[in-house]
Each structure stands twice: as structure tokens, then as C-alpha cells.
mmCIF file of C-alpha atoms and ligand atoms in Angstrom:
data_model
loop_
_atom_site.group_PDB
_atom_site.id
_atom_site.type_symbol
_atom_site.label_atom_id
_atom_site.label_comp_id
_atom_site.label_asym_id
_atom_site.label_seq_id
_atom_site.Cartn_x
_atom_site.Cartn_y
_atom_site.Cartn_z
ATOM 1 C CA UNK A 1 107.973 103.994 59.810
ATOM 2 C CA UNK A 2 110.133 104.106 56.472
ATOM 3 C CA UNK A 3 114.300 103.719 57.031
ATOM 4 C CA UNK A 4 114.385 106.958 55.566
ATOM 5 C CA UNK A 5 112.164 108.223 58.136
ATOM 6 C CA UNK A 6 114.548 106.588 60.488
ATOM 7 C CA UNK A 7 117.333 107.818 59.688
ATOM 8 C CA UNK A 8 115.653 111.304 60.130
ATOM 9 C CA UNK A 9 114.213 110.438 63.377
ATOM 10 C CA UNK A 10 117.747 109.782 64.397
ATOM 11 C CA UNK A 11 119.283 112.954 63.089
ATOM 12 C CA UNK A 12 117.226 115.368 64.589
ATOM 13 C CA UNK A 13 117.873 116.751 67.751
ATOM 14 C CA UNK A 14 116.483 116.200 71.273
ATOM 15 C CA UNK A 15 114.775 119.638 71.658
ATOM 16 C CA UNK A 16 112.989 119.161 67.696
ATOM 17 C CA UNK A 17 112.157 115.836 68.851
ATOM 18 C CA UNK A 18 110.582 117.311 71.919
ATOM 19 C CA UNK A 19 108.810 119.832 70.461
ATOM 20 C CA UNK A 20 107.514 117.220 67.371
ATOM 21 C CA UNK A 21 105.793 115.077 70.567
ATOM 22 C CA UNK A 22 104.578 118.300 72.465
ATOM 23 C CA UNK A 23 103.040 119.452 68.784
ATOM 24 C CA UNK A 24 101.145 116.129 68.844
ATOM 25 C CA UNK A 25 99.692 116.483 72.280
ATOM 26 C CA UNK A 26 98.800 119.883 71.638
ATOM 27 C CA UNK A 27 96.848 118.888 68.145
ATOM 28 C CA UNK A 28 94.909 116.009 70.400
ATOM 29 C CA UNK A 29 94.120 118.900 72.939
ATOM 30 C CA UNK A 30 92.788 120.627 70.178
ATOM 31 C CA UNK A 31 89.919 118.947 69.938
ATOM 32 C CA UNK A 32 88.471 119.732 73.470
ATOM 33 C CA UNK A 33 89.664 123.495 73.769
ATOM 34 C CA UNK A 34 88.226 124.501 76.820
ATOM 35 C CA UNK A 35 90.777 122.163 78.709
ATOM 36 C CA UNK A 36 93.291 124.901 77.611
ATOM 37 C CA UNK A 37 97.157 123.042 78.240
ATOM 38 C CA UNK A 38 98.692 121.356 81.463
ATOM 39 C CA UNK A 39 99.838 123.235 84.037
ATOM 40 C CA UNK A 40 100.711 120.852 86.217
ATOM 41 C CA UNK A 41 102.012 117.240 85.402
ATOM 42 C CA UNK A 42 102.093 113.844 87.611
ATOM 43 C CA UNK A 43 104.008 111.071 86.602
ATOM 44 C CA UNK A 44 102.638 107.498 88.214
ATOM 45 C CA UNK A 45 104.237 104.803 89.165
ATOM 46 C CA UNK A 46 104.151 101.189 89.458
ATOM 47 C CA UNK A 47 100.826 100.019 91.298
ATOM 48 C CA UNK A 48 99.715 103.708 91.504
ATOM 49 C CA UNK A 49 98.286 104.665 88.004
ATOM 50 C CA UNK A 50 94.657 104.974 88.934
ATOM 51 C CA UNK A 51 94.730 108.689 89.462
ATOM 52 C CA UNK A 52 94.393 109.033 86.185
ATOM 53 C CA UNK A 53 91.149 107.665 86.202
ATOM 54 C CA UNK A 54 89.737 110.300 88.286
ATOM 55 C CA UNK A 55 90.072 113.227 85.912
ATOM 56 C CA UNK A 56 87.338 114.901 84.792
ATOM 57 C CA UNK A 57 86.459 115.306 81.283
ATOM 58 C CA UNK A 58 89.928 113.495 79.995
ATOM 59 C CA UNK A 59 91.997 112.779 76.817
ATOM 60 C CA UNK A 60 93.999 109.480 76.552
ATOM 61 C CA UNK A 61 96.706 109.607 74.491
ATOM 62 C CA UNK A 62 98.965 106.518 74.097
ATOM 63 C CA UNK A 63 102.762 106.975 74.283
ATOM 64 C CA UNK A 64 102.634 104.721 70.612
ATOM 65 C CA UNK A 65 100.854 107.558 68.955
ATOM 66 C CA UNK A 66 102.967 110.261 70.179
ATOM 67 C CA UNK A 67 106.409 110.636 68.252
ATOM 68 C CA UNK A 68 109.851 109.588 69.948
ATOM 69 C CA UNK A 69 108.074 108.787 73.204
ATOM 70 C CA UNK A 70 109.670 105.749 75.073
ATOM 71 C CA UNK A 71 107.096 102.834 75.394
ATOM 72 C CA UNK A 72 106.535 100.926 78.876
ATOM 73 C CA UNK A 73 107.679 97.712 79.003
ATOM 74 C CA UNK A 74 106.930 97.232 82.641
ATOM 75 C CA UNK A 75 103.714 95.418 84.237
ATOM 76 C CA UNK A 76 101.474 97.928 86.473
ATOM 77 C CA UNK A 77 102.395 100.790 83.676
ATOM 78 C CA UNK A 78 99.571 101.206 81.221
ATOM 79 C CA UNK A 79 101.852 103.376 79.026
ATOM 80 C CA UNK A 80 99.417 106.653 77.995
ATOM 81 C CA UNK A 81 99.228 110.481 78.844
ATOM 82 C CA UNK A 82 95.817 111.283 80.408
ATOM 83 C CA UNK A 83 95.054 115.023 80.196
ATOM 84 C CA UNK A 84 92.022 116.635 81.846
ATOM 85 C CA UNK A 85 90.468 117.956 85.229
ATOM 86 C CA UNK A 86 90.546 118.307 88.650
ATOM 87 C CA UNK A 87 88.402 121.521 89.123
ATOM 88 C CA UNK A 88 89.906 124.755 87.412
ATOM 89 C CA UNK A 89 93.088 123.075 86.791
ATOM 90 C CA UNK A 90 94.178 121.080 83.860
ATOM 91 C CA UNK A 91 96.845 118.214 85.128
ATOM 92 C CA UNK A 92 98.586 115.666 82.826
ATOM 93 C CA UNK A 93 98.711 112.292 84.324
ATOM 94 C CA UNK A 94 101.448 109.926 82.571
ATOM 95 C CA UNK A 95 100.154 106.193 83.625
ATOM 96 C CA UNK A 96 103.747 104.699 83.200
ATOM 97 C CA UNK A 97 107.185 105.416 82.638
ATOM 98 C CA UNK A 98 110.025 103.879 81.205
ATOM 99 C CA UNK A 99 113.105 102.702 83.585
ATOM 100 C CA UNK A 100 116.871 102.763 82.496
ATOM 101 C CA UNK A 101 116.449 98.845 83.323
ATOM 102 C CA UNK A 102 114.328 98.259 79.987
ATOM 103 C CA UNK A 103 117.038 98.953 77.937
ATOM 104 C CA UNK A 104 116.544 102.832 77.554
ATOM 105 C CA UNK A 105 119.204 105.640 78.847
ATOM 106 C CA UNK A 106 118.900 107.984 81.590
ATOM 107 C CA UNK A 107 118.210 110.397 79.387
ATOM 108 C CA UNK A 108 115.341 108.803 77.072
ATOM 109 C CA UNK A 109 113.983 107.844 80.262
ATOM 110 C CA UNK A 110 113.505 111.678 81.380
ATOM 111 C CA UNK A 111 112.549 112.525 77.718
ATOM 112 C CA UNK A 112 108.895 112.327 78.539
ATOM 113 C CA UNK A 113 110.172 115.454 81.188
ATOM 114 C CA UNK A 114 111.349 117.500 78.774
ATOM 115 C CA UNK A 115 108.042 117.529 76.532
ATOM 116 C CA UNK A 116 105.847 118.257 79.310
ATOM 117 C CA UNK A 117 108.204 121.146 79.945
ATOM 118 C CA UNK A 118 108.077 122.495 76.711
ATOM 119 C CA UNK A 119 103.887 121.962 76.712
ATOM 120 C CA UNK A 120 104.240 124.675 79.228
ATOM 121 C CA UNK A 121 103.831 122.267 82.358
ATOM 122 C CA UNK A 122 105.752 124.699 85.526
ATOM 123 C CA UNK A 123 105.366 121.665 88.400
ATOM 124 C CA UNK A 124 105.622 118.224 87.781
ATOM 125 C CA UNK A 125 104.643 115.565 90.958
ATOM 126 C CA UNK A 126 106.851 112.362 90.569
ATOM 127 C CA UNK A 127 105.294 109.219 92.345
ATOM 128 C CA UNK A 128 107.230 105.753 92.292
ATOM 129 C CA UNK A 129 107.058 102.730 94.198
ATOM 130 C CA UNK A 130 110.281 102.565 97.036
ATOM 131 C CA UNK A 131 111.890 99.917 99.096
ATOM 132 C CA UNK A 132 112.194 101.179 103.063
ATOM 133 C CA UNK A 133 115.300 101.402 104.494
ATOM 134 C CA UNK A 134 114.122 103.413 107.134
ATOM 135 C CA UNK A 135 113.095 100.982 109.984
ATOM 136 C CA UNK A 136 110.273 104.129 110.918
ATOM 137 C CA UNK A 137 108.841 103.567 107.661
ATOM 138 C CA UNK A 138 106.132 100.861 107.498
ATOM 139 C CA UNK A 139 104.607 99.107 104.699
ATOM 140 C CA UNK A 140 102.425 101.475 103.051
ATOM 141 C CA UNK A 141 103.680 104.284 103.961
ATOM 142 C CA UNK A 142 103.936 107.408 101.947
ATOM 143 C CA UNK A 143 107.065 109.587 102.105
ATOM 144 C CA UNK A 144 108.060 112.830 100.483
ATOM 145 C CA UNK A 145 111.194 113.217 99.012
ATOM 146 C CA UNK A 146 113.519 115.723 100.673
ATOM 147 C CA UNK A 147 116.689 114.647 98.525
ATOM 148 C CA UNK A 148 118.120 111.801 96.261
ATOM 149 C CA UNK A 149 122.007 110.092 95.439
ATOM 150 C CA UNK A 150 121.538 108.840 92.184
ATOM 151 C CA UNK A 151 123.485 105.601 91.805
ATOM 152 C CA UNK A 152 122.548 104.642 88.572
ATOM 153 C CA UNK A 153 125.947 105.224 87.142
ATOM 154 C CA UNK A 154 124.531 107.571 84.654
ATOM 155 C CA UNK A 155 122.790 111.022 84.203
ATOM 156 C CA UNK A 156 119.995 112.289 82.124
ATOM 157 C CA UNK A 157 122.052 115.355 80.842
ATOM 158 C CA UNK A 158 125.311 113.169 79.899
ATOM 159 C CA UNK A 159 126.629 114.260 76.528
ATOM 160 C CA UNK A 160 126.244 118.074 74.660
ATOM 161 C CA UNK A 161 124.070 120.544 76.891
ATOM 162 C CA UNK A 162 121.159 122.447 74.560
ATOM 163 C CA UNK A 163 121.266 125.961 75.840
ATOM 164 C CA UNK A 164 117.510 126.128 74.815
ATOM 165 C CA UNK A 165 116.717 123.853 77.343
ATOM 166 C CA UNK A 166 119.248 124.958 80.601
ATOM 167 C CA UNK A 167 122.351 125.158 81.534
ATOM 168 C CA UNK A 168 125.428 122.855 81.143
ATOM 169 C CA UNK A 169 126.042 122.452 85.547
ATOM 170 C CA UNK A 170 122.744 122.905 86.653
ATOM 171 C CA UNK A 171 122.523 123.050 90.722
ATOM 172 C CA UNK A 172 120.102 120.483 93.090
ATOM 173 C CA UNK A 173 120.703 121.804 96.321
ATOM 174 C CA UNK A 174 116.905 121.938 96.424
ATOM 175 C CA UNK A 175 115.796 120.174 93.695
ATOM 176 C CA UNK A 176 112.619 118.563 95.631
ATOM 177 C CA UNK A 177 111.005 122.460 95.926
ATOM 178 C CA UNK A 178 110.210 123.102 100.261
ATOM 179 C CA UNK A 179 106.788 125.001 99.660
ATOM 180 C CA UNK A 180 105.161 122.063 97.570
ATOM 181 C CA UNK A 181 106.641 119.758 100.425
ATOM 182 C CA UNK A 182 104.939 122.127 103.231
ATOM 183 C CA UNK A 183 102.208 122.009 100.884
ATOM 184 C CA UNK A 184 101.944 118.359 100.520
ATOM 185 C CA UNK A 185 102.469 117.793 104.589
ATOM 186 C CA UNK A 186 99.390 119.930 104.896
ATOM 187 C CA UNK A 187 97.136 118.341 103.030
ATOM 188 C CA UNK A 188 98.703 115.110 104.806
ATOM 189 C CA UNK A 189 97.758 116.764 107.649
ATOM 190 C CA UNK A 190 93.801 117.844 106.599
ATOM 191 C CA UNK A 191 93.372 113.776 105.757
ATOM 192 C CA UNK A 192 94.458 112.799 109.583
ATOM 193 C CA UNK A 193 98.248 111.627 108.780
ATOM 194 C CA UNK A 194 101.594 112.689 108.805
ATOM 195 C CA UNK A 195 104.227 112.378 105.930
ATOM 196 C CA UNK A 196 107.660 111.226 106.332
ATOM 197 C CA UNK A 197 110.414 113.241 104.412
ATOM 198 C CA UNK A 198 113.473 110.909 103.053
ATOM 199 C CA UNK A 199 116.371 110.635 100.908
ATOM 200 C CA UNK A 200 115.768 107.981 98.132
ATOM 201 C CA UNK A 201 118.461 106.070 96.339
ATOM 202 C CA UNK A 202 118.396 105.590 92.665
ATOM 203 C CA UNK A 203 120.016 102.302 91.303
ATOM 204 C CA UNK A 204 119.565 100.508 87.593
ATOM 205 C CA UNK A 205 117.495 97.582 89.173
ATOM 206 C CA UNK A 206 116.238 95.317 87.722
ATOM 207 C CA UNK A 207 117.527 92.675 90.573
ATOM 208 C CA UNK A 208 116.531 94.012 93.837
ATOM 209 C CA UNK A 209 119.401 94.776 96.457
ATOM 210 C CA UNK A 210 120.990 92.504 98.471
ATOM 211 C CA UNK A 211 120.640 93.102 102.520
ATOM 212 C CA UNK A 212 124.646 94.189 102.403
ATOM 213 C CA UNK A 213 123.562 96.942 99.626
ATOM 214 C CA UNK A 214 120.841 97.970 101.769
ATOM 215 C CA UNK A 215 122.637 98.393 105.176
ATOM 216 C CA UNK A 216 125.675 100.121 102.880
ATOM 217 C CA UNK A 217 122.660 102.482 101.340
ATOM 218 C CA UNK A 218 121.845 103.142 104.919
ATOM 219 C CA UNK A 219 125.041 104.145 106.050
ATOM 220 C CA UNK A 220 125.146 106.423 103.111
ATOM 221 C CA UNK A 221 121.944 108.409 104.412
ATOM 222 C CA UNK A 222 119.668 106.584 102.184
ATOM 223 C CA UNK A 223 115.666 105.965 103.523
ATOM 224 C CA UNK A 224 114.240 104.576 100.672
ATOM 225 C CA UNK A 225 115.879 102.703 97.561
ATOM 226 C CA UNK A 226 114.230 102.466 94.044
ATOM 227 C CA UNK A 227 114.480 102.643 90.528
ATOM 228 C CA UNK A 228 113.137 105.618 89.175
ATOM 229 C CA UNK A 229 112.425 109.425 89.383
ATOM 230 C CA UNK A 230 115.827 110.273 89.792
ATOM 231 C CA UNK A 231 116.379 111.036 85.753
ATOM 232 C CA UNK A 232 113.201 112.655 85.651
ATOM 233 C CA UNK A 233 113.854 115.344 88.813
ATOM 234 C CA UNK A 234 117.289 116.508 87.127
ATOM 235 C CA UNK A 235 115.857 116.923 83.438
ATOM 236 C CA UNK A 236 112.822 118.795 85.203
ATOM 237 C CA UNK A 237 115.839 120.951 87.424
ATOM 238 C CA UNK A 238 117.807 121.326 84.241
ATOM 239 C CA UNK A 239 114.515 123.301 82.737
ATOM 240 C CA UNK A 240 113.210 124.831 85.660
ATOM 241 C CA UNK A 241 110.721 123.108 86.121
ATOM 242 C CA UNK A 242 109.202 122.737 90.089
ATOM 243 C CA UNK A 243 109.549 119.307 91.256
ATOM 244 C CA UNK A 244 107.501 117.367 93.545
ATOM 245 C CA UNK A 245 108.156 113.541 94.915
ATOM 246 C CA UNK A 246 106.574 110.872 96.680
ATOM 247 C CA UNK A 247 107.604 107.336 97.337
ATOM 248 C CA UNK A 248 104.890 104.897 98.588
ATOM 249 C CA UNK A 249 106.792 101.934 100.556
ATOM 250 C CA UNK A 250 105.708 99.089 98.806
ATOM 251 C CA UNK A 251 107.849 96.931 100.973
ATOM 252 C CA UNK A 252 110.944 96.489 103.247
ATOM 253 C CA UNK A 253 114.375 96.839 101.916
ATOM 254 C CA UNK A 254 115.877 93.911 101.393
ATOM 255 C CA UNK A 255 116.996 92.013 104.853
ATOM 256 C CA UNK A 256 114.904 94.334 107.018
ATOM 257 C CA UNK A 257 112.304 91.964 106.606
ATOM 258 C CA UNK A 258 111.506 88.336 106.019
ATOM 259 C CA UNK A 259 110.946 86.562 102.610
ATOM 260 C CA UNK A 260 112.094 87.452 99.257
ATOM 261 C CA UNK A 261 110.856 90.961 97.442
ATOM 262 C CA UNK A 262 108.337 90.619 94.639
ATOM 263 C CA UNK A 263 106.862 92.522 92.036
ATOM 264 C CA UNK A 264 103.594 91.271 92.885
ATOM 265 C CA UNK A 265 104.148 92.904 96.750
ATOM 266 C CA UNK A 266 104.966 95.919 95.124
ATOM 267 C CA UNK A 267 101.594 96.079 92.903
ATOM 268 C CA UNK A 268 99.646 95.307 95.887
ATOM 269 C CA UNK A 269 100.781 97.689 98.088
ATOM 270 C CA UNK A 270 100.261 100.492 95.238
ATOM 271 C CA UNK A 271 96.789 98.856 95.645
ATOM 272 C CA UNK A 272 96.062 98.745 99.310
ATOM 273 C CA UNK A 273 96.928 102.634 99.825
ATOM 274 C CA UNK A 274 94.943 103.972 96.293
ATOM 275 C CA UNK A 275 92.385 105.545 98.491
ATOM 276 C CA UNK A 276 95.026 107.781 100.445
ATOM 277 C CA UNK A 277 97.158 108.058 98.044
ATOM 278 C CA UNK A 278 94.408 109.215 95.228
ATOM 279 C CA UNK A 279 93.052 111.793 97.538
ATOM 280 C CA UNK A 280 96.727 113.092 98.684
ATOM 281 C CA UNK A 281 97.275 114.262 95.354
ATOM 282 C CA UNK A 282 93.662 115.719 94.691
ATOM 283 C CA UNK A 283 94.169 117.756 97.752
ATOM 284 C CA UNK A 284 97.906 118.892 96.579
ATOM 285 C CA UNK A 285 97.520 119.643 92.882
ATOM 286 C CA UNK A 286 95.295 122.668 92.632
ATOM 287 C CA UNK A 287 97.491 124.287 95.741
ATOM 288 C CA UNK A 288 100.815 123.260 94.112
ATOM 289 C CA UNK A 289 99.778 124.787 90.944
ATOM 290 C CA UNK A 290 98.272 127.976 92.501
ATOM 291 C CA UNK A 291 102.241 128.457 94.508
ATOM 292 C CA UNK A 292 103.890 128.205 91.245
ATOM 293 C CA UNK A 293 102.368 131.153 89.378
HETATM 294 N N1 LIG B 1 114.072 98.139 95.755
HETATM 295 C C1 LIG B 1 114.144 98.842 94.593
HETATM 296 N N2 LIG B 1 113.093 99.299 93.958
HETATM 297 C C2 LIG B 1 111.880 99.065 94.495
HETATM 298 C C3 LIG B 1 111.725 98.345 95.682
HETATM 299 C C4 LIG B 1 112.880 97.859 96.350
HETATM 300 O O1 LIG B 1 112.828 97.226 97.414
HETATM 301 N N3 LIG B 1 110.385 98.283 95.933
HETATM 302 C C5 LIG B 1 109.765 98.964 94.930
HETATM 303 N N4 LIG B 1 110.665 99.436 94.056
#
């Protein structure tokens, strides 16, 4: 890109911006018409991206070729949009996101939110690896999201509010929607398991938390600690848009068990529950999608 394309880039605002990514996507979609555009969206986190694999009839689109998108630093995020199939239903799958500890704000880190919004996607699932903090929680487990504290110092909607997008104070008493959570505890339910709800913390990362930060999270009403979603819920809140979350506990808080975290624990985890984990959210899409019309 020239400077003086740079400079542009810079001046324009965050809804043009959006809409110059979502314009992209939609000219790639183009080219296979009968997918017809997302409804739905799922976001993927570390260890967990293989979902996106299992789409039917798909387009890959690399965040590098679509315009403004954050790039994935992170290892375990392979950093493209996968469009396509499960049935009836078109679902974008993003393999990868971008964390405020890469270097990027809370609010380019929810950008990616705000241009499947304006594609026209109504529900967006967020998945993330967590840390458990609640000692009922075991390895592996998978949890639904019933509430967050964000504790990353910062929010996604920091700075001038753009009316075209929502409102300047927007509210998250429910922010994680209670049908797609009754929805997702049935399907749990269909596969022979039950799903924990819990609160999860957000902090900047990229150090994990010390045992005292975990028993203080604790106290606090935390269950789960990570470093994600939380930027991503509120810009999807701030447009309206139905929100979805589930945590996979890729490991123990720190101090609840022995040893030293690891990002490589984390990635295997995300491995070791794939098979539950892909068909949880085969089983939830189409009905999540169908309770949002
Ligand atoms: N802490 C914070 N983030 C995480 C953890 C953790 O223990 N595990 C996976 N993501």
C-alpha cells in the first residue's frame, strides 16, 4: 500500500472501513451465489479452529486480503474467514482472532464484529480457550457463558459513539442471549453431557495469572479467566447482534493445580475435545439461527 493510501486508510472512519471489508467478502461470495450471505457467524479460538473444516462447499478468505482486518499473530490461529455450509444455513467461521495482547486495541480487536454485523450476520457464537477457576470444572470441560467482568482496562466502544452502528451506553444485563444458552444445553443434552454455565474474566494476558489473581478472581465471582471474547460480545451488544459463548477449559487456573500453564496445554486440550466440541456446534447452529429470525 502507497503512504497516500495510508494516510486515507487512516482518515476514514470505522463504519466506511467496515463496510470497505464487508464489500470485499461480499465480492468473494459472489462467485458461488447460491451460498447467499452469513447468517450466523462463529468465531474460533485457540486449539479449536477445525470447525471450519467441516463446512460444506466453503470459501477461504484470508484476513491479508480483506481491507483493515487485524492479522493473527498468535500460534493455533490460522488467521482466515471460512464461509459455507452446514445444511440450509450459511455460517461464517473466523479461524483466529486477534487479542489486545498483540499490540492491537479493544476495539480493533472487535473490528472483525462489526463487519460481520454489517454482512448481515444476526447471531454470532464466540468460542475461546479459558483457565478454570471453578474447582467443578475439569480439564476439558466445556462451559457456556452466562456473564463476563471485563478487566482488561479498556473497552471496545472507548472514544466517539457512531449512531449508525448503536448507541453511546449500550446495556449487558443479558448480553450472553438465555434461549441460545437453553438451546446450546439441549443439544449438550442430545450428545449425553451436561454444560456448565460461568462467569469468565477478561484480562490483557499475555503472562498468565498468578494463584493470588486467581483466588482474588474467585472471590470476585469469576469461573473461568481468559483473554478474549470480551471485546467482541460488547461490539456485537452495541449492534444488536445475538451473542453466544463457550469457553473450553484448557487447563486449571493458576495454583489450582500443579506445574506451570503452557500454551502447548492449552492447544492440546482444544485438541483432545475437537470431537465434542465440533459436533456441539453442528447441533447448535442451524437451531440458533432458526430462534433468531
Ligand atoms: N488464563 C488465561 N487465559 C487462558 C488460560 C488461563 O489459564 N488458559 C487458556 N487461556
Amino acid at each position: 500500500m502507497s503512504s497516500h493510501a495510508d494516510v486515507k486508510h487512516l482518515a476514514m472512519d470505522e463504519y466506511t472501513r467496515a463496510e470497505s471489508a464487508a464489500n470485499v467478502i461480499r465480492m468473494q461470495l459472489s462467485q458461488k451465489p447460491h451460498l447467499g450471505l452469513p447468517e450466523i457467524a462463529v468465531v474460533l479460538g485457540s486449539g479449536l479452529g477445525s470447525f471450519a473444516d467441516e463446512l460444506a462447499d466453503p470459501i477461504a478468505i484470508p484476513y491479508g486480503s480483506i481491507p483493515n482486518f487485524p492479522r493473527s499473530t498468535a500460534i493455533g490461529h490460522a488467521g482466515r474467514m471460512v464461509i459455507g455450509k452446514i445444511g440450509d444455513l450459511t455460517v461464517a467461521a473466523m479461524q483466529g482472532r486477534v487479542h489486545q495482547y498483540e499490540g492491537y486495541s479493544s476495539r480493533e480487536a472487535a473490528f472483525p464484529v462489526r463487519v460481520l454485523a454489517r454482512l448481515g450476520v444476526k447471531s454470532l457464537v464466540l468460542t475461546n480457550a479459558a483457565g478454570g477457576i471453578n474447582p467443578l470444572y475439569g480439564q476439558g470441560a466445556l462451559v457456556l457463558l452466562s456473564d463476563h467482568i471485563n478487566l482488561q482496562g479498556t473497552n471496545p466502544l472507548n472514544g466517539p459513539n457512531d449512531d449508525r452502528f448503536g448507541p453511546r451506553f449500550p446495556g449487558m444485563s443479558e448480553a450472553y442471549n438465555p434461549g441460545f444458552r437453553r438451546i446450546a444445553q439441549a443439544a449438550a443434552r442430545e450428545l449425553g453431557y451436561e454444560l456448565n454455565e460461568g462467569v469468565y474474566a477478561a484480562l490483557s494476558g499475555p503472562s498468565y495469572e498468578t494463584p493470588a489473581e486467581i483466588r482474588y478472581l474467585r472471590t470476585i465471582g469469576a469461573d473461568l479467566v481468559g483473554m478474549s471474547t470480551v471485546p467482541e460480545v460488547i461490539v456485537a451488544r452495541h449492534m444488536g447482534v445475538e451473542v453466544l459463548a463457550i469457553s473450553c477449559v484448557t487447563n486449571m487456573a493458576a495454583g489450582l493445580s500443579d506445574g506451570e500453564i503452557n500454551h502447548e496445554e492449552v492447544l492440546e486440550t482444544g485438541e483432545r475435545v475437537r470431537g465434542t466440541f465440533l459436533a456441539l456446534l453442528t447441533a447448535i447452529l442451524p437451531r440458533i439461527a432458526a430462534e433468531a429470525k
